[in-house]
Coordinates of C-alpha atoms and ligand atoms in Angstrom, one line a residue:
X1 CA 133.3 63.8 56.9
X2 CA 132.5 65.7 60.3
X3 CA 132.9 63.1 63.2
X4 CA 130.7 63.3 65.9
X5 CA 132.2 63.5 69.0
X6 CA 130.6 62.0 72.1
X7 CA 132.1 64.0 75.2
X8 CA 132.6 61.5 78.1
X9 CA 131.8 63.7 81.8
X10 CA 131.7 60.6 84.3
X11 CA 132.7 60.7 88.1
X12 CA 134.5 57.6 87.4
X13 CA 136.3 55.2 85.1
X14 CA 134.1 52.7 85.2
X15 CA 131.3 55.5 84.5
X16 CA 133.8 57.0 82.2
X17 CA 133.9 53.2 80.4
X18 CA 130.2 52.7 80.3
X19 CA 129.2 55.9 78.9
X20 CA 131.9 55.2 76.1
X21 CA 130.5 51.8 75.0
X22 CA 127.3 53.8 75.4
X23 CA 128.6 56.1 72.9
X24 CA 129.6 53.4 70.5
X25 CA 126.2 51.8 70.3
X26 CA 124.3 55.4 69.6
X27 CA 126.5 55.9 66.8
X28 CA 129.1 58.1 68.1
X29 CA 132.4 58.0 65.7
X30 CA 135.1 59.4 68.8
X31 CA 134.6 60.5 72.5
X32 CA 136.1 63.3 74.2
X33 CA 137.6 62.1 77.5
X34 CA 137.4 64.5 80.0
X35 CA 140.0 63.8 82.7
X36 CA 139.0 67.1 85.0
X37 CA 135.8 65.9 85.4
X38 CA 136.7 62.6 87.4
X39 CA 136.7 62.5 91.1
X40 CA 140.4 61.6 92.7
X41 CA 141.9 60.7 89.2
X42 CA 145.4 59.1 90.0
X43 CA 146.9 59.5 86.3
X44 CA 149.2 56.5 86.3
X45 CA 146.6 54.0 88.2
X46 CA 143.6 55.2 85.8
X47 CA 144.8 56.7 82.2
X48 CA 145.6 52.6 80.9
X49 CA 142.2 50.6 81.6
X50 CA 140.4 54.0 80.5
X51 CA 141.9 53.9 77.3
X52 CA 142.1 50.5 77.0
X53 CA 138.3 50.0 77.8
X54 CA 137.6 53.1 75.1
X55 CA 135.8 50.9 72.1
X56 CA 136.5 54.6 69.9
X57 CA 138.9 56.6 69.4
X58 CA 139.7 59.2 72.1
X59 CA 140.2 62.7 72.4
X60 CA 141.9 63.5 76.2
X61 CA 140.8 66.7 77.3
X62 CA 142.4 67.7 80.6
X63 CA 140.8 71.0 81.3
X64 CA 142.0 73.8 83.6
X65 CA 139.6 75.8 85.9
X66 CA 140.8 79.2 83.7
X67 CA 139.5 77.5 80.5
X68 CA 136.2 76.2 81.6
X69 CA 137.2 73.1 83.2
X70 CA 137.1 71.2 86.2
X71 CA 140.7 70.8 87.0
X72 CA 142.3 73.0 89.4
X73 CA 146.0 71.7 89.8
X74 CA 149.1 72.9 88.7
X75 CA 150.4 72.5 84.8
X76 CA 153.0 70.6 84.8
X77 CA 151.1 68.1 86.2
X78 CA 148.4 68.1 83.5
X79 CA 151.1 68.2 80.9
X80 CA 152.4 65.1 82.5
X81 CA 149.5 63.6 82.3
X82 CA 148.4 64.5 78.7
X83 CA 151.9 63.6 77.8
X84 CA 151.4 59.5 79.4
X85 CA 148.0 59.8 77.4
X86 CA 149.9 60.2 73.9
X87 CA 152.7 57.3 75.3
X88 CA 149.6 55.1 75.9
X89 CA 148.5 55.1 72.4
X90 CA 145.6 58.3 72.5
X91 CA 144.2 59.6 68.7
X92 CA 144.4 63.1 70.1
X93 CA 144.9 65.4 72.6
X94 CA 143.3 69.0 73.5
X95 CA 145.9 71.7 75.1
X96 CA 144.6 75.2 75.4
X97 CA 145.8 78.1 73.3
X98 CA 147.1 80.1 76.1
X99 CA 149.7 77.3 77.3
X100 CA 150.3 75.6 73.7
X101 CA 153.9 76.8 73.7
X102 CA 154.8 76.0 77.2
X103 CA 153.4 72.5 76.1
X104 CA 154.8 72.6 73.1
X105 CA 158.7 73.0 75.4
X106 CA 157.1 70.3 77.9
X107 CA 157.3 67.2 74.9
X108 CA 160.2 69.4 73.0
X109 CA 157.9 69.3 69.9
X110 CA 157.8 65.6 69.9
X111 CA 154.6 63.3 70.0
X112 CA 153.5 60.4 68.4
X113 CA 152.8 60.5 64.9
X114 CA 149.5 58.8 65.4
X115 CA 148.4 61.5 68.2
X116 CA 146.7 64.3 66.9
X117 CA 147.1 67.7 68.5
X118 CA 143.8 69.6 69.0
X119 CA 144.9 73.4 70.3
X120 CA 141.8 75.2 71.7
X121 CA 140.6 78.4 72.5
X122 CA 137.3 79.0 74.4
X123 CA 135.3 82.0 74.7
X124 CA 132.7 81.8 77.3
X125 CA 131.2 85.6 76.9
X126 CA 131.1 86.8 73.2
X127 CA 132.2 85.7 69.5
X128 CA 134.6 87.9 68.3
X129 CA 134.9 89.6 64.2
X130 CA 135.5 87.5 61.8
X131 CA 138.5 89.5 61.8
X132 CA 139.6 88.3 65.3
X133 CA 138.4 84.8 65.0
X134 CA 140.9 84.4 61.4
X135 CA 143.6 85.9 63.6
X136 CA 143.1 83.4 66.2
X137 CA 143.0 80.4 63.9
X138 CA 146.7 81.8 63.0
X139 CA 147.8 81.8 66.2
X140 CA 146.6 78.5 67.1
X141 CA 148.2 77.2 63.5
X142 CA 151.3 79.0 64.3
X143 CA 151.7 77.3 67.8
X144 CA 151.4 73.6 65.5
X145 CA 148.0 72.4 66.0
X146 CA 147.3 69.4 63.7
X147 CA 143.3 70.7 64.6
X148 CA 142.9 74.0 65.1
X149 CA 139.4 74.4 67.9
X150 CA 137.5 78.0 68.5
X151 CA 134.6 78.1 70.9
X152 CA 132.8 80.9 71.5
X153 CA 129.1 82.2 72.5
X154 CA 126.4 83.1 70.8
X155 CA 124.4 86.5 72.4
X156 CA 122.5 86.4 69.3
X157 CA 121.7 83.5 66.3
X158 CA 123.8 86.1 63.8
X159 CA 126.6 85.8 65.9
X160 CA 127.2 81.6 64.3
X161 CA 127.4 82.9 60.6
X162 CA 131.1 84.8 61.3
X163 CA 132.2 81.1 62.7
X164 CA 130.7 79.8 59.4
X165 CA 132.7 82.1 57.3
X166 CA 136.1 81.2 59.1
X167 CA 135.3 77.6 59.0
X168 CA 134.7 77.2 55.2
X169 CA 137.7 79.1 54.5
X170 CA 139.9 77.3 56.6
X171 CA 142.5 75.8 54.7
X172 CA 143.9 73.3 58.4
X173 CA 141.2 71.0 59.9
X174 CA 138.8 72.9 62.4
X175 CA 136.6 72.6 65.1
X176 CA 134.4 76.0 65.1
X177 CA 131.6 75.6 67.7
X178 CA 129.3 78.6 69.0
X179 CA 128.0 77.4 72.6
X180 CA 124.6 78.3 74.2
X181 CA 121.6 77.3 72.8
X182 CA 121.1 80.3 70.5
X183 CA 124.8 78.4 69.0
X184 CA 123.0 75.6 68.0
X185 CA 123.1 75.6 64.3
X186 CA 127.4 75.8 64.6
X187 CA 126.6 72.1 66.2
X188 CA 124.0 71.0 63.6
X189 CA 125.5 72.3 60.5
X190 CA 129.4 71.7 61.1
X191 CA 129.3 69.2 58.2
X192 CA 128.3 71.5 55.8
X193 CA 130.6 74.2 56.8
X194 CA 133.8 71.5 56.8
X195 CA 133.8 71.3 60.4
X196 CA 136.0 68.7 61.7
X197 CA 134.0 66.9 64.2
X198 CA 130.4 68.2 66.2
X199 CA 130.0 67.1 70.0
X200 CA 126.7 65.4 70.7
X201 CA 125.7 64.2 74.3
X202 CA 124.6 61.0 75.5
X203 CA 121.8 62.6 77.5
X204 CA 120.6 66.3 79.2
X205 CA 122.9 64.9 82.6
X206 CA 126.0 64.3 80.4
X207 CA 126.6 67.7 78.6
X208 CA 130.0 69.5 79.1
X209 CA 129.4 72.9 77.1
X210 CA 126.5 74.8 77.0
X211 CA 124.0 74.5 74.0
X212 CA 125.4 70.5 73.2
X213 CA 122.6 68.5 71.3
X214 CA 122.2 64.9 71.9
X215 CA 123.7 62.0 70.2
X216 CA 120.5 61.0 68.8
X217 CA 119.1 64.3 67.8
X218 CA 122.3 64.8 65.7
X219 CA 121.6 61.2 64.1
X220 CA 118.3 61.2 64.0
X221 CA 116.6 64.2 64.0
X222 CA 119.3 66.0 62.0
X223 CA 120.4 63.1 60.2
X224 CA 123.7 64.6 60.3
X225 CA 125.8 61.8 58.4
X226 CA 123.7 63.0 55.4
X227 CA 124.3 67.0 55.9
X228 CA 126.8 68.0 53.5
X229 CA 127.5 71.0 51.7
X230 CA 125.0 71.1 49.3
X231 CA 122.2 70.6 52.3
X232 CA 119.3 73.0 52.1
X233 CA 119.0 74.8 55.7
X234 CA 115.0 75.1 56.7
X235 CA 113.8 76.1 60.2
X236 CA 111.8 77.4 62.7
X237 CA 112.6 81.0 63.7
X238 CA 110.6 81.8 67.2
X239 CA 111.6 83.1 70.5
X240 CA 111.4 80.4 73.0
X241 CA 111.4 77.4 70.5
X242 CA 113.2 74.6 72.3
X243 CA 109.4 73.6 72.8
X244 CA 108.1 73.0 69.4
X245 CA 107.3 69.8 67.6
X246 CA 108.4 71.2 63.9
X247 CA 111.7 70.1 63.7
X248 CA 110.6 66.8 64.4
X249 CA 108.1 66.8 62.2
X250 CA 109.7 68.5 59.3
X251 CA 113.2 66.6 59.9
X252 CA 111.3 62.9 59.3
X253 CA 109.4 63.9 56.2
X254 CA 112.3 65.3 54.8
X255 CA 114.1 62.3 55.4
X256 CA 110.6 60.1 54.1
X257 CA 111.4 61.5 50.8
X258 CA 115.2 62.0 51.0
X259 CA 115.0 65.8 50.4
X260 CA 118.3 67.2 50.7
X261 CA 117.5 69.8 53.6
X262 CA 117.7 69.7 57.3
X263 CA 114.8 71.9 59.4
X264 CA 116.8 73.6 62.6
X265 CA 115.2 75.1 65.9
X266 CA 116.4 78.4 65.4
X267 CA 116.2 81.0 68.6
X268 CA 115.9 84.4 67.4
X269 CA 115.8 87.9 69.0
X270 CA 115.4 89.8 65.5
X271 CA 113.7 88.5 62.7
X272 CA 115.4 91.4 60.3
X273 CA 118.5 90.6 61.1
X274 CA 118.2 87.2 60.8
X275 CA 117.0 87.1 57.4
X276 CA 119.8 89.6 56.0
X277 CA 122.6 87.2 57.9
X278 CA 121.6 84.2 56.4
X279 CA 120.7 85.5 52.9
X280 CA 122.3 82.6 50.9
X281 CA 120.1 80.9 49.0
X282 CA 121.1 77.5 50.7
X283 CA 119.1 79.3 53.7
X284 CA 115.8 78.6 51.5
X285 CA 113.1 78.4 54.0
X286 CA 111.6 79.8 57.4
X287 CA 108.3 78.9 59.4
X288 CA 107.9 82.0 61.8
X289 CA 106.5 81.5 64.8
X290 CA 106.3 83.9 68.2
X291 CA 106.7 86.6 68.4
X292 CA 107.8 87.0 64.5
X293 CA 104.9 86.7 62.6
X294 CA 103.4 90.1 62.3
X295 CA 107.5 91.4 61.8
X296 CA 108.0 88.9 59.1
X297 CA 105.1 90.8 57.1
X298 CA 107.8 93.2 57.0
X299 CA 110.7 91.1 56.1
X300 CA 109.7 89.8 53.2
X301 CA 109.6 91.1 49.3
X302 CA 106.6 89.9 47.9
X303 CA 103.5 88.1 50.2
X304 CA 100.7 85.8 49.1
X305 CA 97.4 87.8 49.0
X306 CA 95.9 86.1 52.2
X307 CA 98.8 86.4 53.9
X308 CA 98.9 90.7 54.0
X309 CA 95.2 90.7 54.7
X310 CA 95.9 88.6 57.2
X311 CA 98.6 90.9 58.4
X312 CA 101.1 87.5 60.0
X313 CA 103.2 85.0 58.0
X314 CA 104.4 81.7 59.7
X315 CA 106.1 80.7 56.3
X316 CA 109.2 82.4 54.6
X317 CA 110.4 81.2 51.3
X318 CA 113.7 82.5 49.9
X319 CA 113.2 82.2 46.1
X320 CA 116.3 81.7 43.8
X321 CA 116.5 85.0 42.9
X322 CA 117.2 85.7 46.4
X323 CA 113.6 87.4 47.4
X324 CA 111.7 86.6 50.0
X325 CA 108.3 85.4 49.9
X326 CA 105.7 85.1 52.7
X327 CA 102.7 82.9 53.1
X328 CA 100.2 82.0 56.1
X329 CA 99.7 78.4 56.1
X330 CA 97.7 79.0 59.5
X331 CA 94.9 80.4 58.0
X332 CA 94.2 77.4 55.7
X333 CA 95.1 74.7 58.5
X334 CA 93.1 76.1 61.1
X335 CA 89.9 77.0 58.9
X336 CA 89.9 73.2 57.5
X337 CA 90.0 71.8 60.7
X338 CA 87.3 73.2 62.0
X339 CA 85.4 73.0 58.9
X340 CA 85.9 69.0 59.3
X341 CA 84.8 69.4 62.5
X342 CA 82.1 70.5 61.8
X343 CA 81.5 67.8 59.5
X344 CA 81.1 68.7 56.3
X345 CA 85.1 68.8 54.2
X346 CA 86.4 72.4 53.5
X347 CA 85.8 73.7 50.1
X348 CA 87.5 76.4 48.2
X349 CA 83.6 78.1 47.7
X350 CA 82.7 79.9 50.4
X351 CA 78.9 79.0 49.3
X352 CA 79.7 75.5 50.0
X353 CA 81.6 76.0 53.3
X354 CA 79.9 74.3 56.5
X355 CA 81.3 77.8 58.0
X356 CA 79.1 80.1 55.7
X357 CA 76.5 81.7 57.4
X358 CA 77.7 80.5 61.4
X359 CA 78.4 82.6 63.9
X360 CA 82.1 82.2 65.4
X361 CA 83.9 83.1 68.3
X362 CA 87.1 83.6 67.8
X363 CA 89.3 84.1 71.4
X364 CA 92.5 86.1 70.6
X365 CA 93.4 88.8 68.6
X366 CA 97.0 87.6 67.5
X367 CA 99.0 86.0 64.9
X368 CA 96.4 82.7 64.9
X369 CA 93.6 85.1 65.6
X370 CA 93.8 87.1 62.7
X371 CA 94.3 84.2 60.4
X372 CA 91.3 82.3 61.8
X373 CA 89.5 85.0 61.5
X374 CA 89.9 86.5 58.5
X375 CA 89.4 82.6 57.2
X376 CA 86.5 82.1 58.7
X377 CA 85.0 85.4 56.9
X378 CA 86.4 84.2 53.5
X379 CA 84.1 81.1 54.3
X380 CA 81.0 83.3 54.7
X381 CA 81.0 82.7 58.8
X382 CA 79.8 85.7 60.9
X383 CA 82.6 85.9 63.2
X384 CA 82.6 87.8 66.6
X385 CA 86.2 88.2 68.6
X386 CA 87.0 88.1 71.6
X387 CA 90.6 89.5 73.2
X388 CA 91.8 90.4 76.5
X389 CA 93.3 93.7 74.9
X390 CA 89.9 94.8 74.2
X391 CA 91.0 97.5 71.7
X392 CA 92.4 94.9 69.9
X393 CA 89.8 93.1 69.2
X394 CA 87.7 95.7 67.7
X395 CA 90.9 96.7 65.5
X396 CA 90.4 92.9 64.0
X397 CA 86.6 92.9 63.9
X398 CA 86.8 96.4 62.0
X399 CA 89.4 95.2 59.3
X400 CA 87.0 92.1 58.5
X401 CA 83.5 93.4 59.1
X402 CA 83.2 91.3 62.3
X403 CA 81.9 92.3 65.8
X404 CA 84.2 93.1 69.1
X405 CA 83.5 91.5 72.4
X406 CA 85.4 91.9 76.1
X407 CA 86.7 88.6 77.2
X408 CA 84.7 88.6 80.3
X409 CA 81.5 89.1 78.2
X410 CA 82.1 86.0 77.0
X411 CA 80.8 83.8 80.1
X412 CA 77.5 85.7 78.7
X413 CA 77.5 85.8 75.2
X414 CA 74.6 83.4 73.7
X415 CA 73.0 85.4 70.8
X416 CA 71.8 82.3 69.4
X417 CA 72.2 78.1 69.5
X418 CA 75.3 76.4 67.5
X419 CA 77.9 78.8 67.6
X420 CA 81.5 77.8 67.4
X421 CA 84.1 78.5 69.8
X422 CA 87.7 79.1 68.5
X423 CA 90.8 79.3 70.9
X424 CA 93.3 81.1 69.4
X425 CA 94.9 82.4 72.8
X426 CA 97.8 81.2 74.3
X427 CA 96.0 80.1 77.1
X428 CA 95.8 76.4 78.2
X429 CA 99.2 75.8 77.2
X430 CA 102.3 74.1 78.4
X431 CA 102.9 75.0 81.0
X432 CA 99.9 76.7 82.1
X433 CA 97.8 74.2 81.5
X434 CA 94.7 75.2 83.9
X435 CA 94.3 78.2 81.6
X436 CA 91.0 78.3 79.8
X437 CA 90.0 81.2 77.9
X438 CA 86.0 80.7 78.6
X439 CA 84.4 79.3 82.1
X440 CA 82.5 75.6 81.6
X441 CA 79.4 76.5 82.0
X442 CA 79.5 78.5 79.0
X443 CA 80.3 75.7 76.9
X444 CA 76.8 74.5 76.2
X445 CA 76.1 77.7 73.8
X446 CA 78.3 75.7 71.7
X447 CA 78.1 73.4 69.1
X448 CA 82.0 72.9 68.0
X449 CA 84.7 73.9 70.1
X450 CA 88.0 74.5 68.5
X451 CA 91.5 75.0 70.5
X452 CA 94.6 76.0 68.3
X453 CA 96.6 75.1 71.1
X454 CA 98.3 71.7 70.5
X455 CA 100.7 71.3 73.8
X456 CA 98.8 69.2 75.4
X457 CA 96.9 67.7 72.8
X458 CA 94.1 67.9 75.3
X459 CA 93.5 71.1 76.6
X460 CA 91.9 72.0 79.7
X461 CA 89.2 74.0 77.0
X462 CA 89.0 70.4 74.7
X463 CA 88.4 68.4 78.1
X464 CA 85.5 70.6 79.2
X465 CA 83.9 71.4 76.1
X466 CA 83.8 67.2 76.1
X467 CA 82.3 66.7 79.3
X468 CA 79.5 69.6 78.1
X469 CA 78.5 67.1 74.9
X470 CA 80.2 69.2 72.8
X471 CA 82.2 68.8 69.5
X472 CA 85.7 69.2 69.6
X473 CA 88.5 69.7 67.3
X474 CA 92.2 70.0 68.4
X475 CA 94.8 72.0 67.7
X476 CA 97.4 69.3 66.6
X477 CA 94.6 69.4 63.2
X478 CA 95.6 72.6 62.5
X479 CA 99.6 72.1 63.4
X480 CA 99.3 69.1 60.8
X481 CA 97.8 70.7 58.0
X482 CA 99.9 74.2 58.4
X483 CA 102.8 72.0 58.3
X484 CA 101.7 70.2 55.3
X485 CA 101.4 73.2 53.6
X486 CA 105.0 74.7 54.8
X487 CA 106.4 71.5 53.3
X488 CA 105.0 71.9 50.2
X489 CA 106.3 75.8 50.1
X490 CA 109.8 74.1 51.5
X491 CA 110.4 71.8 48.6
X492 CA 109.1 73.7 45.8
X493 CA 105.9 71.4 45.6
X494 CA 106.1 68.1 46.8
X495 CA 103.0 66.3 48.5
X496 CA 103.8 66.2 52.3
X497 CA 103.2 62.9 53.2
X498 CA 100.4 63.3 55.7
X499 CA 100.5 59.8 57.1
X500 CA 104.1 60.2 58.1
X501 CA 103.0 63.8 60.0
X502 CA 100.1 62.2 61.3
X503 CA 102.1 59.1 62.7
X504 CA 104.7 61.9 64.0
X505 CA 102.2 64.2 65.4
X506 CA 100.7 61.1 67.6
X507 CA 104.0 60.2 68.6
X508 CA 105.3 63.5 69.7
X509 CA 102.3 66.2 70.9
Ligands
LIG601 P1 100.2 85.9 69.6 O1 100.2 86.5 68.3 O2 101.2 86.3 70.6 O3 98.8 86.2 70.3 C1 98.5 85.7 71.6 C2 97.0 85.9 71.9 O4 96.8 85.3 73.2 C3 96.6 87.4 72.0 O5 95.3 87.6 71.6 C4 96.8 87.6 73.5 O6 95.9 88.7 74.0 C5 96.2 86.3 74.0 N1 96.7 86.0 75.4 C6 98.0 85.7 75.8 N2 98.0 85.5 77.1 C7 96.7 85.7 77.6 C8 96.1 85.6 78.8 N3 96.9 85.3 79.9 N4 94.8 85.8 78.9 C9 94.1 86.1 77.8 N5 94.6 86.2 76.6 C10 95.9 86.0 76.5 O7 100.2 84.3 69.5 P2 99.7 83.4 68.3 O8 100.7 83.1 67.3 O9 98.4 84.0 67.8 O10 99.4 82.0 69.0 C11 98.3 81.9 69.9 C12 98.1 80.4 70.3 O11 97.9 79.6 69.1 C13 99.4 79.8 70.9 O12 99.0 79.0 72.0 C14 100.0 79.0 69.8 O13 100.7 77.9 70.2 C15 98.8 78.5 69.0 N6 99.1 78.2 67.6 C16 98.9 77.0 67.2 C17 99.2 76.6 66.0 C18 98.9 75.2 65.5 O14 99.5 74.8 64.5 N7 98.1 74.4 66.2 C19 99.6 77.6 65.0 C20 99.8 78.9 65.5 C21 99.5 79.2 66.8 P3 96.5 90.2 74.0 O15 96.2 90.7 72.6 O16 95.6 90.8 75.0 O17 97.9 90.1 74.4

């Protein structure tokens, strides 16, 4: 079982004390005590009531200034120290790579059995080959780790899947961690690659290494104690996606229903790449989000039909057979929001469709753009879009027999009484909040005003189309029901359980 590994970064010992009884009642299993990063430490006077006061077992970490660290003294004095952490009764210790041997000489090859040696080697640039990362498990082995630890950074998502491939065929205990936030899944997934232990903060002030998660996004969240090797891996691929509300969402219904699968924030820089790297079939399912969804048309093998007319997928499924499959679950969230909004419940007959025969505006000529759009027209709407790339727009309008209009024309634009408005820009949202795709006074020309924007819930365009007297549907509708549909695609059929998404959704947009 992977332990999770609290990293202790106080000023302090008492700091140092509290944080560790704050690290047993999260759910920590160990804490990491980092000796360089207390002010004035006195080894003698401070080591004993630090352990002593540790309600877990301890990892000492005495880290130079070459390696990362904070301590800029001489070694002997850090082995000294390291070495009156082992007499004191410490579960391990952490010596760097490059001074194991002189360490090694320094105790003459002699610790207590109960101490565990942790030999490290940090790479605060790159990750090496797989090649060069095997080599330097070697060397670490060869120096006599009891746990052999390789850090190194992530430039790119892909670059975690070489530490994978060392970790599971590792035959000593090791820590393999990929730092920076594009590292992430190393952290998450550890226990399903056999990692020995994963390092989860107490809180954003408290991290010691770039990219750490906290304590209770590991346990909660991720559910990590249940991540094994047989876990599914799901997430969101999107470039930024620290921001998004999915893995939250996804993560708690999965658990609702104890679905073996854990849903990951994944930041990605190439969608192709991505997809060929982590082409196991454990690596089952993908929502796409910015700027990935037009690309992932691309990606993938075979597409639902609404989904290439649509020209963008937010939903990648990799099918058994090892093809990939694409939906747009956009289209269908979006279109029955507003159809409820309108007041009538969506139907799969266009006849029947409060949308058939309105006229729509549709602002934005992107990923959510196209899908509204080209939903609204499969509900028998008229639909009329507006972009600020004006070319754009009319490339939309002429692939589903709509009509082109300049953003600034909007202001204007009042053909007729009861039209619906539908913001599928990015503007309003966090944090540009003040950014409104349409000016107030234009408002009245409508009858429903919908904003796919969902961060904030209320936008400054749902606010004003309130004041106006108008209806108003928000976006967190449409971030439900796509998300009910991506769970469905994620576990090969199963009802989402909408409650639960609702209940999250309140809770967390
Ligand atoms: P996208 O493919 O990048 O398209 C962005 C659109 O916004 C384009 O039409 C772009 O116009 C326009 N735009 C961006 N900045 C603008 C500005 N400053 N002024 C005017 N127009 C601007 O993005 P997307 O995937 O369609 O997403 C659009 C919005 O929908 C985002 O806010 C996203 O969060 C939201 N969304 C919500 C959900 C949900 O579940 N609620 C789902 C999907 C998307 P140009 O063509 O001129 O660049």
């Amino acid at each position: 079982m992977t332990l999770l590994c609290v990293p202790l970064v106080g000023r302090t010992v008492e700091e140092m004390i509290a944080d560790a009884a704050a690290a047993a009642a999260t759910g920590g299993d160990m804490v990491e005590i980092r000796l360089d990063f207390i002010q004035g430490f006195r080894p003698h006077e401070h080591l004993p009531p630090l352990l002593r006061g540790c309600p877990l077992p301890a990892l000492v970490t005495y880290r130079p200034v070459w390696e990362g660290g904070q301590y800029e003294g001489d070694d002997t004095t850090r082995f000294e120290t390291l070495r009156l952490a082992m007499e004191l009764g410490v579960d391990y210790v952490d010596i760097e790579l490059k001074v194991a041997d002189k360490f090694m000489s320094f105790i003459s090859g002699h610790k207590p059995e109960k101490c565990k040696l942790i030999v490290s080697s940090h790479n605060y640039e790159y990750t090496p080959s797989c090649e060069e990362i095997t080599n330097l498990v070697a060397r670490i082995q060869a120096v006599g780790a009891d746990i052999v630890k390789v850090a190194t950074t992530a430039k790119d998502i892909v670059d975690v899947s070489r530490m994978f491939q060392v970790m599971v065929h590792c035959q000593v205990p090791m820590i393999g961690l990929v730092m920076s936030e594009r590292g992430l899944m190393s952290r998450v997934l550890a226990p399903k690659f056999g990692g020995y232990l994963t390092f989860g903060i107490l809180n954003a002030t408290k991290t010691s290494a770039s990219g750490q998660p906290t304590v209770e996004d590991l346990l909660d969240i991720y559910n990590i104690k249940c991540i094994g090797p047989d876990t599914k891996v799901l997430g969101l691929i999107a470039n930024p996606v620290k921001q998004s509300k999915s893995p939250i969402l996804h993560n708690k219904c999965l658990q609702s229903i104890g679905y073996n699968a854990v849903y990951l924030p994944l930041l990605g820089d190439n969608l192709a790449s991505f997809l060929e790297t982590y082409s196991s079939p454990d690596f089952s399912g993908f929502s796409c989000s910015l700027p990935f969804k037009v690309d992932a048309v691309q990606c993938c093998d075979e597409h639902e039909p609404v989904a290439k007319s649509i020209g963008a997928i937010n939903t990648i499924i990799r099918r058994p057979d090892g093809k990939l499959v694409g939906y747009n679950t956009d289209y269908i969230g979006a279109i029955s929001a507003i159809e409820d909004g309108i007041g009538g419940p969506g139907s799969k007959d266009a006849a029947s469709s409060p949308l058939a025969g309105r006229l729509i505006v549709v602002v934005g000529a992107g990923g959510a753009g196209k899908a509204i759009a080209y939903g609204a027209k499969e509900k028998g709407a008229r639909v009329v879009i507006a972009n600020r790339t004006y070319e754009k727009a009319v490339s939309l309008a002429n692939a589903i027999g709509g009509q082109a209009l300049r953003l600034e024309d909007l202001e204007t634009f009042r053909p007729e009484e009861g039209m619906i408005l539908a913001n599928a820009t990015s503007l309003g949202m966090y944090p540009n909040v003040d950014g409104t795709p349409i000016p107030k006074k234009a408002l009245c020309f409508y009858d429903v005003v919908f904003d796919a924007v969902y961060a904030p819930k209320v936008t400054r365009l749902l606010r004003e189309a309130e004041e106006c007297g108008v209806k108003v549907v928000s976006g967190v509708e449409m971030f439900i029901r796509q998300a009910m549909g991506q769970f469905e695609r994620f576990t090969g059929g199963i009802e989402a359980p909408e409650c639960l998404m609702r209940e999250i959704a309140a809770k967390y947009t």
